[in-house]
Amino acid sequence: MLLDHYATLSPDTRKCLVQNLVMLRNKGVITSIALLRTLFPLLPRTTSSSLRALIRRTILSDVRTANLRTKNHKLNRAVQAMLFGMVERGMDAEVVGDRVAKVQSASLHFFLGGEEEQEDSDEDDDNEPDVKALQHRREINKKTRSGDKKIQKTMKSVKSKQKRKAESSTTNFPAIQLLNDPQTFGEKLYDSLNRHDKRFSLDHKILVMQLLSRIMGAHKLCILGFYTYLMKYLTYHQLRIPAILVALAQSVHDFTPPDALMPVVQKLAQEFVHPGVGSEVIAAGLNAIREVCRRQPWSMEEGLLSDLVEYRKSKDKAVTAAARGLLQLFREVNPGLLKRRQRGKEASMGMSSGAQPLPFGHTAVAAADIEGLVLLEEHLEKLRQENGKDDYQEVDDEAGWDGWDVESDSSSEASDDSGGWIDVESEGEEDLDISDSEDEADKLAKIKGRDDGHEPAQQMTFEEDAGTRISSLATTKILTPADFVLLNDLRIQSASQAVERGGGSSAKRKLATLESNKKGLAKSGNAEDTFISENDILGPRKKAKADYAERIASIEKGREGREKFGSLKGKKKKGAPSSSTNREKARNKPLMMVIASGAVRSKKKASLREKQQKLRAHIERAKKAYH
């Protein structure tokens, strides 16, 4: 009825039919695929916003529930086929209005992530309790166990909401990492941005900039025209300039040519860092230059760096912090660009010992090992000694793939067509000649860890010229996903010990990067691959001074629930409302204040004649009061 007679049904009937289908799915009468095959064709046909929201919410919740514990590959493939069918029908349809920009905007939001639950998060922010107010009230009120439990429960709920909000706002890393041809995709994205520069709105162009910059940073792409395109937007009065500066910084990596970045850095310094702009603009410019130079230090010139570092003497806190951050960065990456008095003790000692940064495009040594693989080798050797097994490596290999294999469909037909491994019986395996030379056979025996006498041999380890140990574990053992997880944990443990021994800021940054890798926020071990936010560009900001309207609003808010004119001290305690007199106030005055008052001191200094006059006046007043 829904698919064949949708146009003739009333809106209420359509909604009731959809709700009945959802109820049948919840009761197990129909399958998820049958439900989704009905709901997907209704999305482009319905004109009711409430029904479209119901269908969309039903599809998302059904797919999310089906993949909650284990991935339902059969349902996911069916949903993908339905989505591809909708996209193909939309491509063949007639273009009405500016639909291309709308489709592109939806695609950009998919890659950038965090747009599905934005409305729900906005509603939660309005109902979120004030944590600081609760803590302040807890310090003032009476301490009880029930109060402590209530505060802890509220704090736990607030932290969980903040965590969900942070997870929803993170980038869709799998979609970016699994691009088939990132260079071609990035070039097409830039061509679209450059070609439709006057057609797209500023918000849409910033979305394209953000996606393009993240792809360039994640895959280390060189699209040099992008930096020329950004030059015209690098002005302090440009709308949404913090987001544009974030896109600029994220697009830079260690393979970006410094010649393409030097004009950009100079433009940032000319537009943002000079006495004619505000302190917030200077801080944003210095932070943007620092983030660009952190990823490519050779984009900075010596004279420009000397001028920028002088801003560390500014009276504004944000500007001082930004300039000091830039100074500290070049003390670590390239202290030769700094003046002698600005280098610091450690950088000066390093330069005196002959340590110099490598020029652009040069590396110290060739890639010969996986970082931290020696730690994994030592850990496995320790476990092997504790268990006392020679074949621990084989057992560990089998257990390392538990929980990491891709699940197959429950039906046998689907598993036969899934393209998996097929076991083939080998005939005459002992007659198979692996190598034609005895030397290659010896090498193969050594790699397997056994010699000609079939006795276990020690694993091969190599030494570099400098004495750094290189593990051969990767050539003697197939590393499982569990091994890589353990390798990351061991690297975090080693970095934590280095920080405790006083490794400095570089060790702290390495630890923070490894921890972010564990959470899935980055895909490599370099700090340049972690994405930044607008807060990193703006830096710490002090609270702006309230204007006249804000001060009046604050005063009016403080007067709410209070009677007009003065305090209520004398009006609550007395039958007839009145204020206290000065004589009543003097009675409650502290004695030490009374002794030091002018009236008491004048009595002590009064002459005999003045005392007689006061006494006569007192007697006359008493007589008048008596009569």
Coordinates of C-alpha atoms in Angstrom, one line a residue, residues 294 328 332 346 491-492 494-517 525-527 530:
R294 CA 55.3 23.2 13.8
Q328 CA 59.9 27.4 22.5
E332 CA 63.5 22.6 19.8
E346 CA 69.6 23.3 26.1
R491 CA 55.2 2.7 23.7
I492 CA 52.9 4.6 26.0
S494 CA 58.0 3.8 27.8
A495 CA 57.0 7.4 27.1
S496 CA 55.4 7.8 30.5
Q497 CA 58.7 6.6 32.1
A498 CA 60.6 9.2 30.0
V499 CA 58.3 12.0 31.2
E500 CA 58.8 10.9 34.8
R501 CA 62.5 11.0 34.4
G502 CA 62.3 14.6 33.2
G503 CA 62.2 14.2 29.4
G504 CA 61.0 17.7 28.8
S505 CA 58.3 19.1 26.5
S506 CA 59.2 16.8 23.6
A507 CA 58.6 13.7 25.7
K508 CA 55.3 15.1 26.9
R509 CA 54.1 15.8 23.4
K510 CA 55.1 12.3 22.3
L511 CA 53.1 10.8 25.2
A512 CA 50.1 12.9 24.3
T513 CA 50.3 11.8 20.7
L514 CA 50.5 8.1 21.6
E515 CA 47.5 8.5 23.9
S516 CA 45.5 10.1 21.2
N517 CA 46.5 7.3 18.8
G525 CA 52.8 8.8 15.5
N526 CA 53.5 12.4 14.4
A527 CA 52.1 15.4 16.3
T530 CA 46.5 15.6 14.9

